[in-house]
Short mmCIF file of C-alpha atoms and ligand atoms in Angstrom, two decimals:
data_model
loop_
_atom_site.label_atom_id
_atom_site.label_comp_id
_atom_site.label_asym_id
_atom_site.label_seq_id
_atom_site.Cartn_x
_atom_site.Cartn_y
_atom_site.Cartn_z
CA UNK E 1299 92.19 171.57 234.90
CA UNK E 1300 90.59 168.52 236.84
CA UNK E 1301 92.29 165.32 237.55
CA UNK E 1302 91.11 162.06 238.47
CA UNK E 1303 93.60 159.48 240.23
CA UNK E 1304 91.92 156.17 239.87
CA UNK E 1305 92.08 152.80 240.71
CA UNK E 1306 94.84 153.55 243.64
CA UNK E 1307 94.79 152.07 247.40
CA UNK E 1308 94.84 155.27 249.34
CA UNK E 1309 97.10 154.66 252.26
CA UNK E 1310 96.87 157.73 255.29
CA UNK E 1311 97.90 157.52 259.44
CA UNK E 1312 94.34 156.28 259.88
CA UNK E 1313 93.09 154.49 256.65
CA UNK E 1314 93.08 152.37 253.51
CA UNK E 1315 90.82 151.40 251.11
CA UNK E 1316 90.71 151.39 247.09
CA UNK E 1317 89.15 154.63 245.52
CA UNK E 1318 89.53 157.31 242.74
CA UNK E 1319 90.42 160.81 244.21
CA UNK E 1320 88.81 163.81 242.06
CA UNK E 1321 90.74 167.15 242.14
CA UNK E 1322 89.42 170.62 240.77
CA UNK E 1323 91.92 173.76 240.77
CA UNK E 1324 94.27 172.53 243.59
CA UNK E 1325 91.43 170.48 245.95
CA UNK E 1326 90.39 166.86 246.59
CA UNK E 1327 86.45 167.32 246.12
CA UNK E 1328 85.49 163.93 245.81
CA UNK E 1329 87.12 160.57 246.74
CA UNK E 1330 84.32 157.47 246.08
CA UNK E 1331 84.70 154.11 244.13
CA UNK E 1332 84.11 154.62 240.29
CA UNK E 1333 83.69 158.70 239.85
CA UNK E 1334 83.21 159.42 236.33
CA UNK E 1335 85.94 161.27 234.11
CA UNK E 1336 84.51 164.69 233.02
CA UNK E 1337 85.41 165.53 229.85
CA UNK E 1338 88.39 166.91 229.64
CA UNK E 1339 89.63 166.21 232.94
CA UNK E 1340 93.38 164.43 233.17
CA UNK E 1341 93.40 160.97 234.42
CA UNK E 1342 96.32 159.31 236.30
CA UNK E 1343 95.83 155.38 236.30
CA UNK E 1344 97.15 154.58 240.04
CA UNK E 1345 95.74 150.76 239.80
CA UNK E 1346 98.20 148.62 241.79
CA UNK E 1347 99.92 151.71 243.54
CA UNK E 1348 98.98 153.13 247.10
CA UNK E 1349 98.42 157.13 246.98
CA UNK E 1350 99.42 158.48 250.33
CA UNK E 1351 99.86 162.32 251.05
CA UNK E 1352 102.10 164.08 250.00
CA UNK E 1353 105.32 163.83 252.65
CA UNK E 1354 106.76 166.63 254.31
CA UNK E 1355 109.90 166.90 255.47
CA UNK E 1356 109.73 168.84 258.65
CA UNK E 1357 113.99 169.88 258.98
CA UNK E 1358 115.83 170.99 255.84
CA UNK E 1359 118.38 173.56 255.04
CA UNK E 1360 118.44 175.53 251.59
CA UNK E 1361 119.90 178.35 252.09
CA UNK E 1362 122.63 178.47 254.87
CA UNK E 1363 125.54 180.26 255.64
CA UNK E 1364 127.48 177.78 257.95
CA UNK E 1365 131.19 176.77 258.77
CA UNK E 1366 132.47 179.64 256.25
CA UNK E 1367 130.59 178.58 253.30
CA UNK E 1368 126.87 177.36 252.16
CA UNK E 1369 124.74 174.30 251.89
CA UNK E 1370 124.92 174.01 247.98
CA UNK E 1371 121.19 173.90 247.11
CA UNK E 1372 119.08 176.28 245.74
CA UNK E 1373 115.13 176.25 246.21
CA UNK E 1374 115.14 174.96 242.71
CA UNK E 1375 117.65 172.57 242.91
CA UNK E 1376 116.19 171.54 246.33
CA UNK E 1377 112.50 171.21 245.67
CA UNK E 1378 113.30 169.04 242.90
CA UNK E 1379 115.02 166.67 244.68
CA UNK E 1380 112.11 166.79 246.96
CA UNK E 1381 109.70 166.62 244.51
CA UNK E 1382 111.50 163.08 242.87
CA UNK E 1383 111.77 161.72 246.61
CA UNK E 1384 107.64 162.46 247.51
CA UNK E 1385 107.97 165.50 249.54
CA UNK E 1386 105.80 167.92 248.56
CA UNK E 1387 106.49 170.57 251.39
CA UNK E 1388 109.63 171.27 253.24
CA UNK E 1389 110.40 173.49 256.42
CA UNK E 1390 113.30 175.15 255.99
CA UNK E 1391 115.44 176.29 259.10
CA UNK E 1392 115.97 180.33 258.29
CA UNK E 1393 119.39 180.50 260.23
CA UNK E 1394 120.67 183.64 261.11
CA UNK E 1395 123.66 183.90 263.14
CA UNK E 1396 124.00 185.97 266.59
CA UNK E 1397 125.95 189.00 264.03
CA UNK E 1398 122.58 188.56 261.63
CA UNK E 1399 119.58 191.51 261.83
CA UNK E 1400 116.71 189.29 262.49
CA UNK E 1401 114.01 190.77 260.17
CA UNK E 1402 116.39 191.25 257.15
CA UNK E 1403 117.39 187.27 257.25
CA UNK E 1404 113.77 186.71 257.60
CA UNK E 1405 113.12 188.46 254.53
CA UNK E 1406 115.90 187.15 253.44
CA UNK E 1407 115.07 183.46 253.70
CA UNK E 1408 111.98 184.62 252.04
CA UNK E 1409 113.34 185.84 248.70
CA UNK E 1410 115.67 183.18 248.03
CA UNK E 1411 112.54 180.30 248.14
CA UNK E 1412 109.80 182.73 246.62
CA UNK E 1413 109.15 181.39 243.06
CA UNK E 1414 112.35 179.47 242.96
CA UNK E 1415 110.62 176.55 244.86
CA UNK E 1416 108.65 173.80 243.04
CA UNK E 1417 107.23 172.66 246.34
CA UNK E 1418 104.96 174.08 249.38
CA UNK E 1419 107.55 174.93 251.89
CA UNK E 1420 107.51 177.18 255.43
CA UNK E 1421 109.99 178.19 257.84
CA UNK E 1422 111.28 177.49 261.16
CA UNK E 1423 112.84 180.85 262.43
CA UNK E 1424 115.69 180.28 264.20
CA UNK E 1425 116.78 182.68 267.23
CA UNK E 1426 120.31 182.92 267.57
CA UNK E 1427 120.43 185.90 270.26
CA UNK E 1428 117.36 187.54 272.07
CA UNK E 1429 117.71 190.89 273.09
CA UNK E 1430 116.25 194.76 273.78
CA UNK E 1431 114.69 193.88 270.01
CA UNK E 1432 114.41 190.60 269.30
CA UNK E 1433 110.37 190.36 271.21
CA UNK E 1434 109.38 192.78 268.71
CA UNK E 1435 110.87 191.43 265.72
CA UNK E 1436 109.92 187.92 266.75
CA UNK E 1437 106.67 188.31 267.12
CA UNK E 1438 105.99 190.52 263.70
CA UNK E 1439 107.74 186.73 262.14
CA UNK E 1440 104.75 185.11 263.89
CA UNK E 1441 102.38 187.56 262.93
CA UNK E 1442 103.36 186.60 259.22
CA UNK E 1443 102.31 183.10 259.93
CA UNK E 1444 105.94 181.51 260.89
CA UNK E 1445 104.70 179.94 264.21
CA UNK E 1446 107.52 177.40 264.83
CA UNK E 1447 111.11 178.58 266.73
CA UNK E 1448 114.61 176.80 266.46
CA UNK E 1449 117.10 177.63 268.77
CA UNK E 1450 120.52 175.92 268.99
CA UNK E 1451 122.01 175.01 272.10
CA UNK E 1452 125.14 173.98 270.07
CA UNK E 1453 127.31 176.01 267.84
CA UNK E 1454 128.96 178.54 269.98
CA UNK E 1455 128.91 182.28 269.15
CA UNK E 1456 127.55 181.08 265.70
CA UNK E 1457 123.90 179.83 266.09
CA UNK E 1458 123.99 179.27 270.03
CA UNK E 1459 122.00 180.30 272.54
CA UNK E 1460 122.73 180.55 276.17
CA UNK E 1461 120.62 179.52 279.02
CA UNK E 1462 119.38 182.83 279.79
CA UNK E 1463 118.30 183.42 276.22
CA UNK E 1464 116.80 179.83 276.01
CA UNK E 1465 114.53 180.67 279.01
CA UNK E 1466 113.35 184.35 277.07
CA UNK E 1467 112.63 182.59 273.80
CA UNK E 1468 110.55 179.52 275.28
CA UNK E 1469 108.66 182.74 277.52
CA UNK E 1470 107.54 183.91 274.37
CA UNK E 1471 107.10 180.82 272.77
CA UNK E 1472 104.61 180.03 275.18
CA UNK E 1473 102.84 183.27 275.09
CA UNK E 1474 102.38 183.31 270.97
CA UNK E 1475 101.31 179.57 270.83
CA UNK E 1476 104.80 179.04 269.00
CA UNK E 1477 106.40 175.53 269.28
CA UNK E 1478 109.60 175.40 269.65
CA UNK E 1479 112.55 173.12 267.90
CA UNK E 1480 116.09 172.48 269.59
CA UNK E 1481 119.64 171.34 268.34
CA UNK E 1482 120.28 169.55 271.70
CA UNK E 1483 123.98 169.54 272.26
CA UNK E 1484 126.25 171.57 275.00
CA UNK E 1485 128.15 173.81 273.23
CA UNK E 1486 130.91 174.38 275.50
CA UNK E 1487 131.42 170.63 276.26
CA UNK E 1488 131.28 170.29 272.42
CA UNK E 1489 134.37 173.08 272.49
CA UNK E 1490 136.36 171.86 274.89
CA UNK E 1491 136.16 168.36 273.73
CA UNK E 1492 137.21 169.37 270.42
CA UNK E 1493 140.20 170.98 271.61
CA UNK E 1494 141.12 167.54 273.88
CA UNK E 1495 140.20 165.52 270.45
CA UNK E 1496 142.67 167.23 267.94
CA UNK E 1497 145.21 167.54 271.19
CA UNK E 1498 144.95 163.88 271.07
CA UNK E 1499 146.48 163.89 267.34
CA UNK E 1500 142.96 163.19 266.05
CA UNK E 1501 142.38 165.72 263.27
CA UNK E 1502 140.62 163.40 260.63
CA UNK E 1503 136.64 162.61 260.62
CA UNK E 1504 137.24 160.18 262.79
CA UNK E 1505 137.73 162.54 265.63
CA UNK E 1506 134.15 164.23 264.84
CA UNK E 1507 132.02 161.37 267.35
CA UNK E 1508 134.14 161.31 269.94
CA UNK E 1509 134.17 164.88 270.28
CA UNK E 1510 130.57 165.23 270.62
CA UNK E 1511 129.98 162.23 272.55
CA UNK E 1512 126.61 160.73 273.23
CA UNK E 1513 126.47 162.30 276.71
CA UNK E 1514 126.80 165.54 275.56
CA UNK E 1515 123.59 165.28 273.32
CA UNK E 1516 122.20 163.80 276.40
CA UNK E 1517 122.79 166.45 278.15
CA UNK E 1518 121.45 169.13 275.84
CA UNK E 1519 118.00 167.20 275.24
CA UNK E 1520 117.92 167.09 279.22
CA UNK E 1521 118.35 170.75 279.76
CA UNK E 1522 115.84 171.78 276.93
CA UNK E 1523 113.18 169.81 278.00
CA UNK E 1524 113.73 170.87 281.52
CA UNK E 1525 113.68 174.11 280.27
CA UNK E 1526 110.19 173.41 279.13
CA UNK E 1527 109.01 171.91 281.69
CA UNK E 1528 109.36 175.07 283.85
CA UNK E 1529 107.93 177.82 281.30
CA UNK E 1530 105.50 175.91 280.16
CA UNK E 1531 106.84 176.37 276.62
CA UNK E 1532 106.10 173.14 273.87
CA UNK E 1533 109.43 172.21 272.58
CA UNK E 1534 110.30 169.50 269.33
CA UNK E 1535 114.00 167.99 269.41
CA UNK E 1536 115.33 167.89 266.18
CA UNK E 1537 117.54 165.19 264.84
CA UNK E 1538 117.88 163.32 267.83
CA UNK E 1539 120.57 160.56 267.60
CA UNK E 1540 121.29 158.30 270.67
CA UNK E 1541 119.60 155.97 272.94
CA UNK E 1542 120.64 158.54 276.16
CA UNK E 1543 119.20 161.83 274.40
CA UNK E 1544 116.20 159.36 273.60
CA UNK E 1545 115.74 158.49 277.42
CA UNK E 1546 115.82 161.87 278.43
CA UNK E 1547 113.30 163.37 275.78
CA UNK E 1548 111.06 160.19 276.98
CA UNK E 1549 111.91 161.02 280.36
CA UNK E 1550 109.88 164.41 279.42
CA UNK E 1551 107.35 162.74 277.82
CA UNK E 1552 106.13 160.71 280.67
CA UNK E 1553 106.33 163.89 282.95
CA UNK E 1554 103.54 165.22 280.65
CA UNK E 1555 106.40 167.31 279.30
CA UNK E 1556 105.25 168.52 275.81
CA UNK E 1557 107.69 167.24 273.55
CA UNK E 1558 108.36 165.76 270.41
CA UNK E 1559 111.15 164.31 268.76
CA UNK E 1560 112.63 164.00 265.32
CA UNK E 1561 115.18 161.53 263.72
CA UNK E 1562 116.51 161.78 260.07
CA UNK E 1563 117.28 159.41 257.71
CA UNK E 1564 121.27 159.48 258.30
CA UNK E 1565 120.63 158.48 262.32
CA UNK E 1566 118.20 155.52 261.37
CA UNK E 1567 120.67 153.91 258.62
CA UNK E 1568 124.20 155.13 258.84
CA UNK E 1569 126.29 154.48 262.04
CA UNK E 1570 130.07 156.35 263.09
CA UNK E 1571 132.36 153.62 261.23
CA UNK E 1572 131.11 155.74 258.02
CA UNK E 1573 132.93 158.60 259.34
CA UNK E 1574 135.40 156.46 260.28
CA UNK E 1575 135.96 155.63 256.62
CA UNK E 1576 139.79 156.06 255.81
CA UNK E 1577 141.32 158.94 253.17
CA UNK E 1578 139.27 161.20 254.33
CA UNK E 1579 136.32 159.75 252.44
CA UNK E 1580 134.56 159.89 256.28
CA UNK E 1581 134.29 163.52 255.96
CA UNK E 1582 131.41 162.70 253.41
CA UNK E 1583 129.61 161.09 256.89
CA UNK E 1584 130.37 164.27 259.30
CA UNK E 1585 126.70 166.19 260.67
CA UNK E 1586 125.70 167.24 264.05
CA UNK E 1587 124.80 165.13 266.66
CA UNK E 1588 127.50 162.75 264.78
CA UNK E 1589 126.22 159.02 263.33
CA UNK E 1590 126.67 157.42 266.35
CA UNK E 1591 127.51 153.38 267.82
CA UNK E 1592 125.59 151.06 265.55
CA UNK E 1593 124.34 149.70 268.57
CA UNK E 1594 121.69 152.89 268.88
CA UNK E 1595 120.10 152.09 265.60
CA UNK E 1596 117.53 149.48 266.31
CA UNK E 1597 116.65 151.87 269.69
CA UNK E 1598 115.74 154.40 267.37
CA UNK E 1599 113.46 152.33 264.78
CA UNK E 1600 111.51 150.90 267.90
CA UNK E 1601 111.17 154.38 268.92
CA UNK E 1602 109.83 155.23 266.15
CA UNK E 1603 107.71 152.61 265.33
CA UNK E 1604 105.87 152.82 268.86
CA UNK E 1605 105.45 156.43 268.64
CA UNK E 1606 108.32 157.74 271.27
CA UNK E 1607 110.18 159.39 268.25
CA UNK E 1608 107.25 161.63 266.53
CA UNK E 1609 108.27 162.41 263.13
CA UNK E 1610 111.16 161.71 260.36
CA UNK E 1611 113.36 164.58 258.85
CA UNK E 1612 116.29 164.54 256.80
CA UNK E 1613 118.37 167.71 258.51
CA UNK E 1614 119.24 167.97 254.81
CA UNK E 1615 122.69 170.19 253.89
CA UNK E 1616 124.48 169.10 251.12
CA UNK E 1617 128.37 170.41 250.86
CA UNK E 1618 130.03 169.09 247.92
CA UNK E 1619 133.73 167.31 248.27
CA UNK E 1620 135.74 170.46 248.11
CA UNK E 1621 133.76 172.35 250.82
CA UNK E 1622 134.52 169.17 252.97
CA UNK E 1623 137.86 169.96 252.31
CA UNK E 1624 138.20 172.86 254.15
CA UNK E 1625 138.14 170.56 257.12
CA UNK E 1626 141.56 168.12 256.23
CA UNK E 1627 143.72 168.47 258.55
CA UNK E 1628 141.22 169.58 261.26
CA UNK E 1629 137.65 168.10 261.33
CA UNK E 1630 136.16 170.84 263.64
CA UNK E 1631 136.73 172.56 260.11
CA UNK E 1632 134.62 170.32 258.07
CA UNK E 1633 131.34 171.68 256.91
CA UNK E 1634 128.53 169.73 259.06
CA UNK E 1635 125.55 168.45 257.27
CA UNK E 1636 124.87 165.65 254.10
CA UNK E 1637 121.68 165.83 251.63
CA UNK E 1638 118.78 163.21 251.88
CA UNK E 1639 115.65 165.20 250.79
CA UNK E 1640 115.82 162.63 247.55
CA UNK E 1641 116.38 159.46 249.55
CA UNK E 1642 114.23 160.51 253.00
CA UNK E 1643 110.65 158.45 251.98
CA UNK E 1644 112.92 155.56 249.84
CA UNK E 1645 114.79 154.27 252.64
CA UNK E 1646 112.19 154.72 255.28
CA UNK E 1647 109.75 152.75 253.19
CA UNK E 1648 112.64 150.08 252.06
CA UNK E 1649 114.07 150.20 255.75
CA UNK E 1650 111.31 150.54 257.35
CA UNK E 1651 108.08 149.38 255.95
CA UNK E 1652 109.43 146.28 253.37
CA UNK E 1653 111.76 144.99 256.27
CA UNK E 1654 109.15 145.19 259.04
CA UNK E 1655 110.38 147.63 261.41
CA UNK E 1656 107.53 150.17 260.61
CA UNK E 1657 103.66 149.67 260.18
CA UNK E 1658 102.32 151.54 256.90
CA UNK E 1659 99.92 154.01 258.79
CA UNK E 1660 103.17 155.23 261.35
CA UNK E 1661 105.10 155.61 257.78
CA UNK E 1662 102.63 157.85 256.72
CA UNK E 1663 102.19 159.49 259.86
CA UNK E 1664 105.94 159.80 260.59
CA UNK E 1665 106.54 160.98 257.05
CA UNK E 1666 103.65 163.20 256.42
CA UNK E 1667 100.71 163.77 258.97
CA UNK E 1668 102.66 163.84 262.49
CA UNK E 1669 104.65 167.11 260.84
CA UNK E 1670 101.51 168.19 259.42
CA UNK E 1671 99.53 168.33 262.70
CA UNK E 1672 102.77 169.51 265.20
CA UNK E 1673 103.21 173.06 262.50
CA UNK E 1674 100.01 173.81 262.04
CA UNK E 1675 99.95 172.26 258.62
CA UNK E 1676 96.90 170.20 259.07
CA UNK E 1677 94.65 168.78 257.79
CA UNK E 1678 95.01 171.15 254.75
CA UNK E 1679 98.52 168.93 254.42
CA UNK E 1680 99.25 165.42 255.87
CA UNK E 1681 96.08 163.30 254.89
CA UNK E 1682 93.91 162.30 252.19
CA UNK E 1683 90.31 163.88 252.36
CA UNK E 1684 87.63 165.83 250.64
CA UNK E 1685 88.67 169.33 251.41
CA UNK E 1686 92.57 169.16 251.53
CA UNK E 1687 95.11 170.12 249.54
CA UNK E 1688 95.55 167.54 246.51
CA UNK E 1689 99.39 166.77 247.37
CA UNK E 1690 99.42 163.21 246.30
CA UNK E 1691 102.18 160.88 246.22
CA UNK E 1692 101.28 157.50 243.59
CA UNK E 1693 103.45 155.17 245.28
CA UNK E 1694 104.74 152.38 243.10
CA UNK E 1695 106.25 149.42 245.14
CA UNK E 1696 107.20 147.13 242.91
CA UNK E 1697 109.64 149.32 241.81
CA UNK E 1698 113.28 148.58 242.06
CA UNK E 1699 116.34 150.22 242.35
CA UNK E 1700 119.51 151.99 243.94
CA UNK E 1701 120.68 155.10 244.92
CA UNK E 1702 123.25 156.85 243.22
CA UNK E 1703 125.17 160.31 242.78
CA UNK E 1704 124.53 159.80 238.79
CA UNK E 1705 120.74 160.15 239.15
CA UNK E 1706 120.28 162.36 241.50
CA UNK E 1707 118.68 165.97 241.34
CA UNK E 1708 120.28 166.86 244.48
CA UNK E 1709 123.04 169.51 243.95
CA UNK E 1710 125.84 167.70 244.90
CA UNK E 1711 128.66 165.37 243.87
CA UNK E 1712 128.24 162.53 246.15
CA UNK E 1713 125.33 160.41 247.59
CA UNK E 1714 125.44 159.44 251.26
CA UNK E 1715 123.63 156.54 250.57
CA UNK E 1716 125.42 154.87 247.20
CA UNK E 1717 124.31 152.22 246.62
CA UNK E 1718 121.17 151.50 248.66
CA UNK E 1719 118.90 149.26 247.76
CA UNK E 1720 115.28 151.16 247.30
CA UNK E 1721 112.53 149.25 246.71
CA UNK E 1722 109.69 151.49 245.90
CA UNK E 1723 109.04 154.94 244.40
CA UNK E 1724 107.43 157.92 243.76
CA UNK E 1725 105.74 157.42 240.76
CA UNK E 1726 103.54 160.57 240.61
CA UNK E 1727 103.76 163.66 242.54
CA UNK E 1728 100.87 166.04 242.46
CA UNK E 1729 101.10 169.34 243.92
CA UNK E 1730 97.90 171.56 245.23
CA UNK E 1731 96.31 168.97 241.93
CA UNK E 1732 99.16 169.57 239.18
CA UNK E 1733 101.41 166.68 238.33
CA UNK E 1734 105.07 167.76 239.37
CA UNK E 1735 106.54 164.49 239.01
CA UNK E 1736 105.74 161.67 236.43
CA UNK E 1737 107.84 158.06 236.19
CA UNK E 1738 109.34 159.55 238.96
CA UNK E 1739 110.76 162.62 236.65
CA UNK E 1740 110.26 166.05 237.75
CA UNK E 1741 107.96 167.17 234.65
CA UNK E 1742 106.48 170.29 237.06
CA UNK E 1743 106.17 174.23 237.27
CA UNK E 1744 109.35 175.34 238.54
CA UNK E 1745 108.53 178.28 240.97
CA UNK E 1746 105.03 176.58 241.75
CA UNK E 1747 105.42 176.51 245.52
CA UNK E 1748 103.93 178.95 247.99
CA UNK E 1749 104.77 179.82 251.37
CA UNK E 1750 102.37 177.84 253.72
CA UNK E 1751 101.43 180.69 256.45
CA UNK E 1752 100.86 179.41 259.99
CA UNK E 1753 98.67 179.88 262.42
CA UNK E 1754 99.99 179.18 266.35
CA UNK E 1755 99.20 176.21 268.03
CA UNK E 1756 98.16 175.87 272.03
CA UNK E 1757 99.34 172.22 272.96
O1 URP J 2675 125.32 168.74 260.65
C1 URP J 2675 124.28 169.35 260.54
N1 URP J 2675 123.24 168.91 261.22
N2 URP J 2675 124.21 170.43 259.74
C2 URP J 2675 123.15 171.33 259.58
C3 URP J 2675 123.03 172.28 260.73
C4 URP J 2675 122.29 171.64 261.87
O2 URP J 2675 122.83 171.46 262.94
O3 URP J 2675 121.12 171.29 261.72
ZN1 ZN J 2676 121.18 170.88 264.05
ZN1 ZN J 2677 119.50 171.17 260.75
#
């Protein structure tokens, strides 16, 4: 069926100006001032509402096996929630560990998101060992159109890779046009401290930070981009956290280095006296690279806002209060990772645009088109045009509100962010030109999502 969005300020990295937006099957074919209604075609009324593209949230976990136990969404628990919040695709990290058979999680990955997910979503394939066959299997992944890598320089003998393997993986990288995306932390500093930490008598949340200082994510960020700078490789820091780790990414940067950088929502909002938070209630606040000193916060919105930070994920991983138990009484032992796939375009706009920190166009770009163009998304995803892919998010901002466990679609029992202030929704969510999300309710196809094959990228 056609739709017509009309009346709406469409808002992209680049652009705004008032139109109507035409969509037949799952395309924008016309965008012009006035287009007629053809009979039978839906309308949306969008007047005093921007329409911006549909967001994508470049760094989410769905399914994961991690810490002894898994993140607690589902792809149709999870694409919901992203759906609600105004992402309309998601790149999930498929995680293996070093014990894993690389192919079989692949497929793996696969069948747990294939017609579960109401959203587009890809995946980031993570290489947790490379040996005698992992060339082979990782370039049949590529083949398939997954052309992004993660590697983990943290999480020893889970995830982690060592130097040697690092240097392998960015080879190939390079070869295959595959970019590359990095957990930048030293794993055996992050060990050892640990063990210091808890010999300390710190065994609550508390101890989480200090054992995975900011000099330690420093270091990491340091070693991967030096890493690409001598194969050549192109290489995206994920969830980057700390003015250090910042200088040494930017350090890159100015080399001609090519890297990008991420932050998520926790990092910009949330600082370490959260996971401070006494009777164990910090344990909610506990991901890796930890919330850090407040006093990093405003280095990472001017990072952002000037362009030095690329792009805005959520590293969403939701564990539940009684998986976070597992960890009382030791916090290496406490699951790492909090949801914010709901909350990721709320708070950046409230945060961000509405207090000033963040022009419109970089929210769009941060939240949408940077992803789009860095995975080979774009322009299909990521902007507004005749041509694309009608994923349209009808923004209402004079809508008010807070967040809160009670209303969210995220499966989880608590909200990192109670009680924030949002100002501004989602109001309708269109995917590939069917409504998925009306008054900001998921009304959708459940299952409608397809895996978004990519081609490789020469930066
Ligand atoms: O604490 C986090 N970030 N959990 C998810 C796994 C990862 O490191 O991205
Ligand atoms: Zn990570
Ligand atoms: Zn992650």
């Amino acid at each position: 069926m056609a739709l017509l969005i009309r009346g709406g300020e469409i808002v992209t990295a680049d652009s705004r100006y008032r139109a109507d937006i035409w969509i037949e099957d799952e395309t924008i074919t016309r965008i012009g001032p006035d287009l007629p209604a053809a009979p039978g075609a839906e309308v949306v009324d969008a007047t005093g509402k921007y329409v911006f593209p549909g967001f994508i949230d470049p760094h989410v976990h769905i399914h994961l096996p991690f810490m002894g136990t898994f993140a607690k969404d589902s792809h149709e628990t999870g694409s919901i929630a992203a759906l609600v919040g105004g992402t309309t695709t998601y790149i999930e990290m498929c995680c293996p560990s070093r014990a894993d058979d690389l192919l079989a999680s692949y497929e793996l990955w696969k069948s747990k998101a294939e017609g579960k997910s109401a959203c587009d979503y890809s995946f980031h394939m993570a290489v947790p060992k490379f040996d005698e066959s992992t060339e082979g299997e990782l370039r049949e992944i590529v083949k398939d159109g997954i052309s992004s890598f993660k590697v983990f320089l943290a999480y020893k003998n889970f995830f982690g890779v060592g130097d040697e393997e690092l240097y392998r993986t960015l080879q190939l990288a390079r070869e295959l046009g595959v970019i590359t995306t990095a957990h930048c932390e030293n794993a055996e500093l992050v060990a050892r401290l640990q063990q210091a930490v808890l010999a300390r008598g710190i065994t609550g949340p508390e101890g989480h930070e200090p054992s995975r200082p900011e000099s330690v994510e420093a270091e990491g960020t340091h070693r991967f981009v030096t890493f690409l700078e001598n194969t050549g490789a192109t290489g995206y820091v994920v969830h980057l956290s700390c003015a250090p780790a910042l200088a040494a990414a930017v350090a890159g940067k100015s080399r001609g280095v090519p890297v990008f950088v991420e932050v998520v929502i926790p990092h910009l909002l949330l600082d370490r006296s959260y996971a401070e938070r006494p009777d164990f209630e910090g344990a909610k606040y506990v991901m890796s690279p930890p919330l850090r000193d407040a006093r990093n916060l405003p280095v990472l919105w001017n990072a952002l806002a000037h362009g030095m930070i690329d792009t805005v994920a959520t590293d969403h991983c939701p564990f539940d209060l009684a998986q976070k138990d597992m960890g009382r009484g030791d916090f290496t032992k406490i699951p790492n990772g909090m949801p914010a796939i709901e909350e990721r375009v709320k708070l950046l706009w409230t945060y961000g645009v509405r207090r000033g920190r963040l022009d419109i166009h970089r929210f769009v770009d941060a939240a949408s088109t940077r992803a789009a163009k860095l995975f080979g998304l774009f322009p299909k995803k990521g902007t507004v045009a005749v041509g694309t892919d009608a994923d349209l998010v009808i923004w209402d901002p004079g809508w008010r509100g807070r967040i809160s466990v009670a209303s969210q679609s995220t499966n989880n029992d608590y909200n990192p962010f109670e009680g924030f202030a949002v100002e501004g929704r989602p109001q309708v969510v269109t995917v590939r030109g069917k409504v998925q999300v009306r008054d900001g309710v998921f009304v959708g196809e459940r299952g409608r999502g397809r895996l978004l094959r990519r081609e490789p990228i020469w930066f």
